Coordinates of C-alpha atoms and ligand atoms in Angstrom, one line a residue:
X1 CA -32.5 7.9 -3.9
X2 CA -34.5 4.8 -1.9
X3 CA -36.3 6.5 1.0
X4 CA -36.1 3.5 3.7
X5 CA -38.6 3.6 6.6
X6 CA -38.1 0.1 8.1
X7 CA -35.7 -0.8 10.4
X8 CA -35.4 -4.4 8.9
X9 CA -35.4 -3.0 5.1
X10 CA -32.0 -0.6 6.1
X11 CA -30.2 -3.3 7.9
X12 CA -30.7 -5.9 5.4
X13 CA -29.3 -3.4 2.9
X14 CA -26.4 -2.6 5.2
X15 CA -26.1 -6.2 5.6
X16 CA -25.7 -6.9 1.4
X17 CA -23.1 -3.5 0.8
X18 CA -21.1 -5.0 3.8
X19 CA -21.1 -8.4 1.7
X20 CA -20.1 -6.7 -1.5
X21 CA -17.4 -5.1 0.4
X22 CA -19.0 -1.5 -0.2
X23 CA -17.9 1.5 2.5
X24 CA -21.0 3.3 3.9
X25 CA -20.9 6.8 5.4
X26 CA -23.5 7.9 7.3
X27 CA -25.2 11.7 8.6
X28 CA -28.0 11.4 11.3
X29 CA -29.7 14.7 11.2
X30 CA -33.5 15.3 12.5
X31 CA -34.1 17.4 9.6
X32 CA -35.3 21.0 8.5
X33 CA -32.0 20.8 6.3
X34 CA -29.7 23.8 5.5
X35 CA -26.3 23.9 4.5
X36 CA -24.9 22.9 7.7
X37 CA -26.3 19.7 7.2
X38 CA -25.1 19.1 3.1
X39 CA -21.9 19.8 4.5
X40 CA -21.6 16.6 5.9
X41 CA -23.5 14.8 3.4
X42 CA -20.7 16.5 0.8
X43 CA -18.0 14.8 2.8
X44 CA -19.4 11.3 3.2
X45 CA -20.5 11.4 -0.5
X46 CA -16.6 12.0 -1.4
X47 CA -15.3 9.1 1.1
X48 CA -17.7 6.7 0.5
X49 CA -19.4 4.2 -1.5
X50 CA -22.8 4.2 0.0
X51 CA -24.0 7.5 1.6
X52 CA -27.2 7.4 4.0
X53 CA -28.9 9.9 5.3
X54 CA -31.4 10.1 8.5
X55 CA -34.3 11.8 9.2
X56 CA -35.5 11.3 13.0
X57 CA -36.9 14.2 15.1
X58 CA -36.1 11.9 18.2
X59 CA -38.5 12.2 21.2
X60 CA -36.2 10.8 23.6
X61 CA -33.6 13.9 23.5
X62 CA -36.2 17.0 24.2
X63 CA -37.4 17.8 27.4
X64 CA -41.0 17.8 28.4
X65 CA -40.9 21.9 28.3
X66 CA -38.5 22.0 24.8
X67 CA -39.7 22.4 21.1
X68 CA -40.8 18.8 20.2
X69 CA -43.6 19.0 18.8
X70 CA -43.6 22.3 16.9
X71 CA -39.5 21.5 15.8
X72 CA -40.0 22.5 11.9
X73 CA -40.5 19.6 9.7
X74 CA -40.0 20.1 5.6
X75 CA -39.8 16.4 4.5
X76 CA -40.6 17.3 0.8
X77 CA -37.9 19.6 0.9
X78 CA -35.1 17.6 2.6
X79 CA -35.9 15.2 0.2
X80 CA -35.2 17.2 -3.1
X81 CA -32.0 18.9 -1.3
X82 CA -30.3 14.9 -0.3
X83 CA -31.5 13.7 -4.0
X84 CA -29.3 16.6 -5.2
X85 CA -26.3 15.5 -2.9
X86 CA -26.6 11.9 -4.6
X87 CA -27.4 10.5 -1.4
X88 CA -28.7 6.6 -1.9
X89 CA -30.7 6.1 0.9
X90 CA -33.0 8.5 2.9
X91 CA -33.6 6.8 6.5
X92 CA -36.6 7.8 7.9
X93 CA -38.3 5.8 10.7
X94 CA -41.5 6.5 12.6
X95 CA -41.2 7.2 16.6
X96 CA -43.6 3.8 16.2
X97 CA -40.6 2.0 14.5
X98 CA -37.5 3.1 16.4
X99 CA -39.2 3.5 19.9
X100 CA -41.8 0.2 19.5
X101 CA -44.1 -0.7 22.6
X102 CA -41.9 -2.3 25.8
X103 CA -39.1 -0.4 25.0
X104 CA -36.6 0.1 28.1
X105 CA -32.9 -0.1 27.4
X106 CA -30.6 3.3 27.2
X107 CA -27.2 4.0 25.9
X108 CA -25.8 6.4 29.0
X109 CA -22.1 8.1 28.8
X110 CA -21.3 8.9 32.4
X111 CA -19.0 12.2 33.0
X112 CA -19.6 14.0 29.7
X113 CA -23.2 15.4 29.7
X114 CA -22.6 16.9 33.0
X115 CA -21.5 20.1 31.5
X116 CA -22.8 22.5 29.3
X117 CA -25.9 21.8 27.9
X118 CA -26.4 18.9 29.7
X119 CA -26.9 21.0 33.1
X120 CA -29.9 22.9 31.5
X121 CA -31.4 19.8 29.4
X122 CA -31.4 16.7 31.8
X123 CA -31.7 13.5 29.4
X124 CA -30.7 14.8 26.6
X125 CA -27.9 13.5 25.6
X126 CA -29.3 10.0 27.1
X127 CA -31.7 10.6 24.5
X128 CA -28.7 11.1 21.6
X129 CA -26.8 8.2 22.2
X130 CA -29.2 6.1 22.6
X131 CA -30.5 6.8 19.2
X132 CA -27.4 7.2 17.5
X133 CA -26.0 3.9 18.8
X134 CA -29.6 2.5 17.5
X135 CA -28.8 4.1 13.9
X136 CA -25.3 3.0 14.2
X137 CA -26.8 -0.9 14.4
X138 CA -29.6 -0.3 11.6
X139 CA -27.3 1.7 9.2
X140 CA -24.0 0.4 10.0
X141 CA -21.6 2.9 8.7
X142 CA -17.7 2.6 8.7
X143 CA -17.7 6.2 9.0
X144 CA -20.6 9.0 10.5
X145 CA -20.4 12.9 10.6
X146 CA -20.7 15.4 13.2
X147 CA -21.1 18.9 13.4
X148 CA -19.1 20.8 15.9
X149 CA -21.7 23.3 16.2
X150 CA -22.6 20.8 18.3
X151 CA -19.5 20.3 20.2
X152 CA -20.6 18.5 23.3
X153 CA -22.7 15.7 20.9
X154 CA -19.7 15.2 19.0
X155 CA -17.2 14.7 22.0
X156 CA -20.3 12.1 23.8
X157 CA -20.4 9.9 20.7
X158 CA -17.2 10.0 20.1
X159 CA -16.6 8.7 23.8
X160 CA -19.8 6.1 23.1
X161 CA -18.3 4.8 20.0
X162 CA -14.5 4.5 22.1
X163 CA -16.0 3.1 24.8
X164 CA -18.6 0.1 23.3
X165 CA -16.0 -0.5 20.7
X166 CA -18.5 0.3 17.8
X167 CA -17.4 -0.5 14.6
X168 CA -17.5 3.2 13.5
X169 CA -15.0 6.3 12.6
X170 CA -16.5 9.4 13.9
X171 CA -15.5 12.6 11.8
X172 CA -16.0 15.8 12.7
X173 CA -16.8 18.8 10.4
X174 CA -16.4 22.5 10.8
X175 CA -19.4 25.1 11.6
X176 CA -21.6 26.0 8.8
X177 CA -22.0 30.2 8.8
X178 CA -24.5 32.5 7.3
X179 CA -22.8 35.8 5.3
X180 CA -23.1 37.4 8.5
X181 CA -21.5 34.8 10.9
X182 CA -24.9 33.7 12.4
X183 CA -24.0 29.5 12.7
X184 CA -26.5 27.7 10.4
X185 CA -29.5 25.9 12.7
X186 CA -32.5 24.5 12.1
X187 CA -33.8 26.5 15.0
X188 CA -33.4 29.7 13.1
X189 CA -36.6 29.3 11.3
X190 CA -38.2 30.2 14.8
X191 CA -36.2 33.8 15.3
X192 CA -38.5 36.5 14.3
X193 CA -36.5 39.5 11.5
X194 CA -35.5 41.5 14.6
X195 CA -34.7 38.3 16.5
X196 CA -32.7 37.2 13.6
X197 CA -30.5 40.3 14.2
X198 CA -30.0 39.9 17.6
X199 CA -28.8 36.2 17.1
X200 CA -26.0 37.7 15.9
X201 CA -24.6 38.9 19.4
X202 CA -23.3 34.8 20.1
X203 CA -21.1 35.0 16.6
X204 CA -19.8 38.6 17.8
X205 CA -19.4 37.3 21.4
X206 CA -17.1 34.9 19.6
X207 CA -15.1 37.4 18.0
X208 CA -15.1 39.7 21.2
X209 CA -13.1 36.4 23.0
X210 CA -10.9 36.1 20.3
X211 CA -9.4 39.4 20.2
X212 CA -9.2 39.4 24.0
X213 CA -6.8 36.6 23.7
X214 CA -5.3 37.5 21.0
X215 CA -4.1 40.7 23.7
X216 CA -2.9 38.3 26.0
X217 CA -5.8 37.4 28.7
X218 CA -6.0 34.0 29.8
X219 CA -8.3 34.1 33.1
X220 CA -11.3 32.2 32.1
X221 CA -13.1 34.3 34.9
X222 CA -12.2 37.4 33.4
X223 CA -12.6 36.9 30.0
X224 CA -16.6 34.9 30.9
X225 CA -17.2 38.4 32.8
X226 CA -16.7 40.4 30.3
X227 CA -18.3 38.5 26.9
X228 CA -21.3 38.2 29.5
X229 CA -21.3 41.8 29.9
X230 CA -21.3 42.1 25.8
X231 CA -23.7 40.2 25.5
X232 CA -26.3 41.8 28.1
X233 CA -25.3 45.6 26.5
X234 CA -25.8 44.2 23.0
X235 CA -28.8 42.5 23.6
X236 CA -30.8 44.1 27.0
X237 CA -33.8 41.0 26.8
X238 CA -31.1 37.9 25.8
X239 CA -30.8 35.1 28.4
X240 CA -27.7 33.7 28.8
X241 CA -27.8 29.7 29.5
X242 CA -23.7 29.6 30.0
X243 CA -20.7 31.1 28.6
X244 CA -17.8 28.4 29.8
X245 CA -14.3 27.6 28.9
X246 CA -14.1 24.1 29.1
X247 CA -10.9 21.6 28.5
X248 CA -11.8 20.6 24.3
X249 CA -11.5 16.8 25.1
X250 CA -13.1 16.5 29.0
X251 CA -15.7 19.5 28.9
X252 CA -14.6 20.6 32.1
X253 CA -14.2 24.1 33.1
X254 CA -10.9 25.6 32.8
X255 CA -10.1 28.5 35.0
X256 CA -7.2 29.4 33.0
X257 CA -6.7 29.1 29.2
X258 CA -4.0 26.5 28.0
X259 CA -3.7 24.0 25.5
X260 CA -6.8 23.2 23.8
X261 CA -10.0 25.1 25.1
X262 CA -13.4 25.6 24.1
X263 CA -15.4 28.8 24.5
X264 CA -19.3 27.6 24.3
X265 CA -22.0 30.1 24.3
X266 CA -26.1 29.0 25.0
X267 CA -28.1 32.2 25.0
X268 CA -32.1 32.6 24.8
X269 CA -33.4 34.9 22.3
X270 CA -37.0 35.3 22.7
X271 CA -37.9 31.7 23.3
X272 CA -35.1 30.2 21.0
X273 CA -32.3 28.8 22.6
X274 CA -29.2 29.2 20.7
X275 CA -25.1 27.8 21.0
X276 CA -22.6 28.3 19.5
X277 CA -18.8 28.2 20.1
X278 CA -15.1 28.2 19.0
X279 CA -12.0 26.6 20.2
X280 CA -8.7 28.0 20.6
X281 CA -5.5 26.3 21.1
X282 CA -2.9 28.2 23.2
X283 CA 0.7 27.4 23.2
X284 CA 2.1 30.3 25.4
Ligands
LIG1 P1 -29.5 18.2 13.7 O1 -30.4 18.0 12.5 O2 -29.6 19.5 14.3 O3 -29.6 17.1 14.7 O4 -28.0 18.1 13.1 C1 -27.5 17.0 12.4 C2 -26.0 17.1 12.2 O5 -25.7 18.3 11.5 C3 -25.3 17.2 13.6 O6 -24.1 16.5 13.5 C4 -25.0 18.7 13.7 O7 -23.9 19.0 14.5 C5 -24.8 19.1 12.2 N1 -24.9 20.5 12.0 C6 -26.0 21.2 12.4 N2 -25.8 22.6 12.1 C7 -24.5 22.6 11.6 C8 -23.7 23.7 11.1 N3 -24.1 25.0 11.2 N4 -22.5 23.4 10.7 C9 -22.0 22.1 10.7 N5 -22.8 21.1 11.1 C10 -24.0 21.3 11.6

């Protein structure tokens, strides 16, 4: 595996396995790899010819309060886990590279961040696209993976790559679980043992909504009232950011469940803010 760090080096690479007709699939990630990650890197190894990899904690999608500077970095690590995968190439720009002196020009989607986590992290998801779009030009994959862990990324990409006609298929991939339904983060590695067991209370909360529609409720209102309740008896000291049901394809809230709906979850514990969610699709 070539571990690139220059912007010119990956493009002109791109540029040759373009030439020699060669199919690249691509998995930005900002590191501090687990299985979620590999999962995606599995996938784009079986499609493709070429498989790259990223590695870019990007400044430009936390806000001045969030985990920047302390988000865990394991390089070493990462490494031996993508060399495993038989990944070729390793992307891994400085800030100094991607972000160079004079910089000013954004990638913005519109209507999409203004829900969910975009309400309670202004700028991030400027901060995504604008460095996925970057990637997409320096690696220049036919095809790029994302988790739906991180649903709302995954719907704003898609909707970037749609809308600037990039040359790209977006694919996403299914959340990666611990044994115990906990959905595999790199912000785990912050939760303390007896956090780690509280964490548990958004897969559960998931469950909880599942067998209450299973019984037939369909009033978003209802259904948010009583998972927040759950959660609050489960877990006195968690802080819920939101728990919405939003239309799968605008993100908009839905006030009653039909068609295909996504139940999203953002919920503190201790000082780690954790989402998760799970869609449903209702025919009745
Ligand atoms: P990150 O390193 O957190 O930016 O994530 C990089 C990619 O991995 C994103 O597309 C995430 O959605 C995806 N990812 C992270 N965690 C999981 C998971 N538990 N299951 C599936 N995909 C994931």
């Amino acid at each position: 595996m070539q571990v690139i760090e220059k912007v010119t080096q990956m493009q002109s690479l791109a540029s040759r396995w373009w030439r020699e007709g060669l199919s690249i699939g691509f998995v930005p990630t900002m590191g501090a790899l687990h299985e979620g990650h590999l999962s995606l890197v599995r996938e784009a190894r079986k499609h493709h010819d070429r498989v790259v990899v990223s590695i870019f904690v990007n400044p430009l999608q936390f806000g001045p309060k969030e985990d920047y500077s302390r988000y865990p970095r394991t390089f070493e690590q990462d490494k031996v886990l993508l060399e495993r995968e038989g990944v070729d190439v390793l992307f891994y720009p400085s800030v100094e590279e991607l972000y160079p002196e004079g910089f000013e020009t954004y990638v913005i989607v519109e209507k999409l961040p203004e829900h969910l986590c975009g309400l309670s992290r202004p700028g991030h998801f400027r901060g995504v696209t604008t460095v996925v779009a970057k990637l997409f030009h320096i690696v220049m994959p036919h095809e790029a993976y994302f988790g739906k862990k991180d649903y709302q990324q995954y719907r704003i990409i898609e909707r970037m790559v749609k809308d600037l006609n990039m040359p790209v298929r977006i694919t996403p991939m299914p959340i990666v679980r611990e044994a115990d339904g906990l959905a595999m983060s790199s912000r785990n590695r912050y939760l303390t043992p007896a956090e780690r067991e509280k964490a548990l209370v958004l897969f559960r909360t998931l469950q909880l909504a599942e067998e209450l529609i299973q019984k037939g409720e369909r009033e978003a209102l209802v259904l948010t009232e009583k998972l927040k309740t759950f959660i609050t008896t489960e877990v006195p000291e968690a802080r819920i950011d939101y728990v919405s049901f939003v239309d799968a394809l605008t993100l908009e809230d839905v006030s009653h469940l039909q068609g295909h709906v996504l139940l999203a979850l953002a919920v503190f514990i201790g000082s780690t803010r954790l989402i998760d969610n799970r869609e449903f699709v209702i025919e009745d």
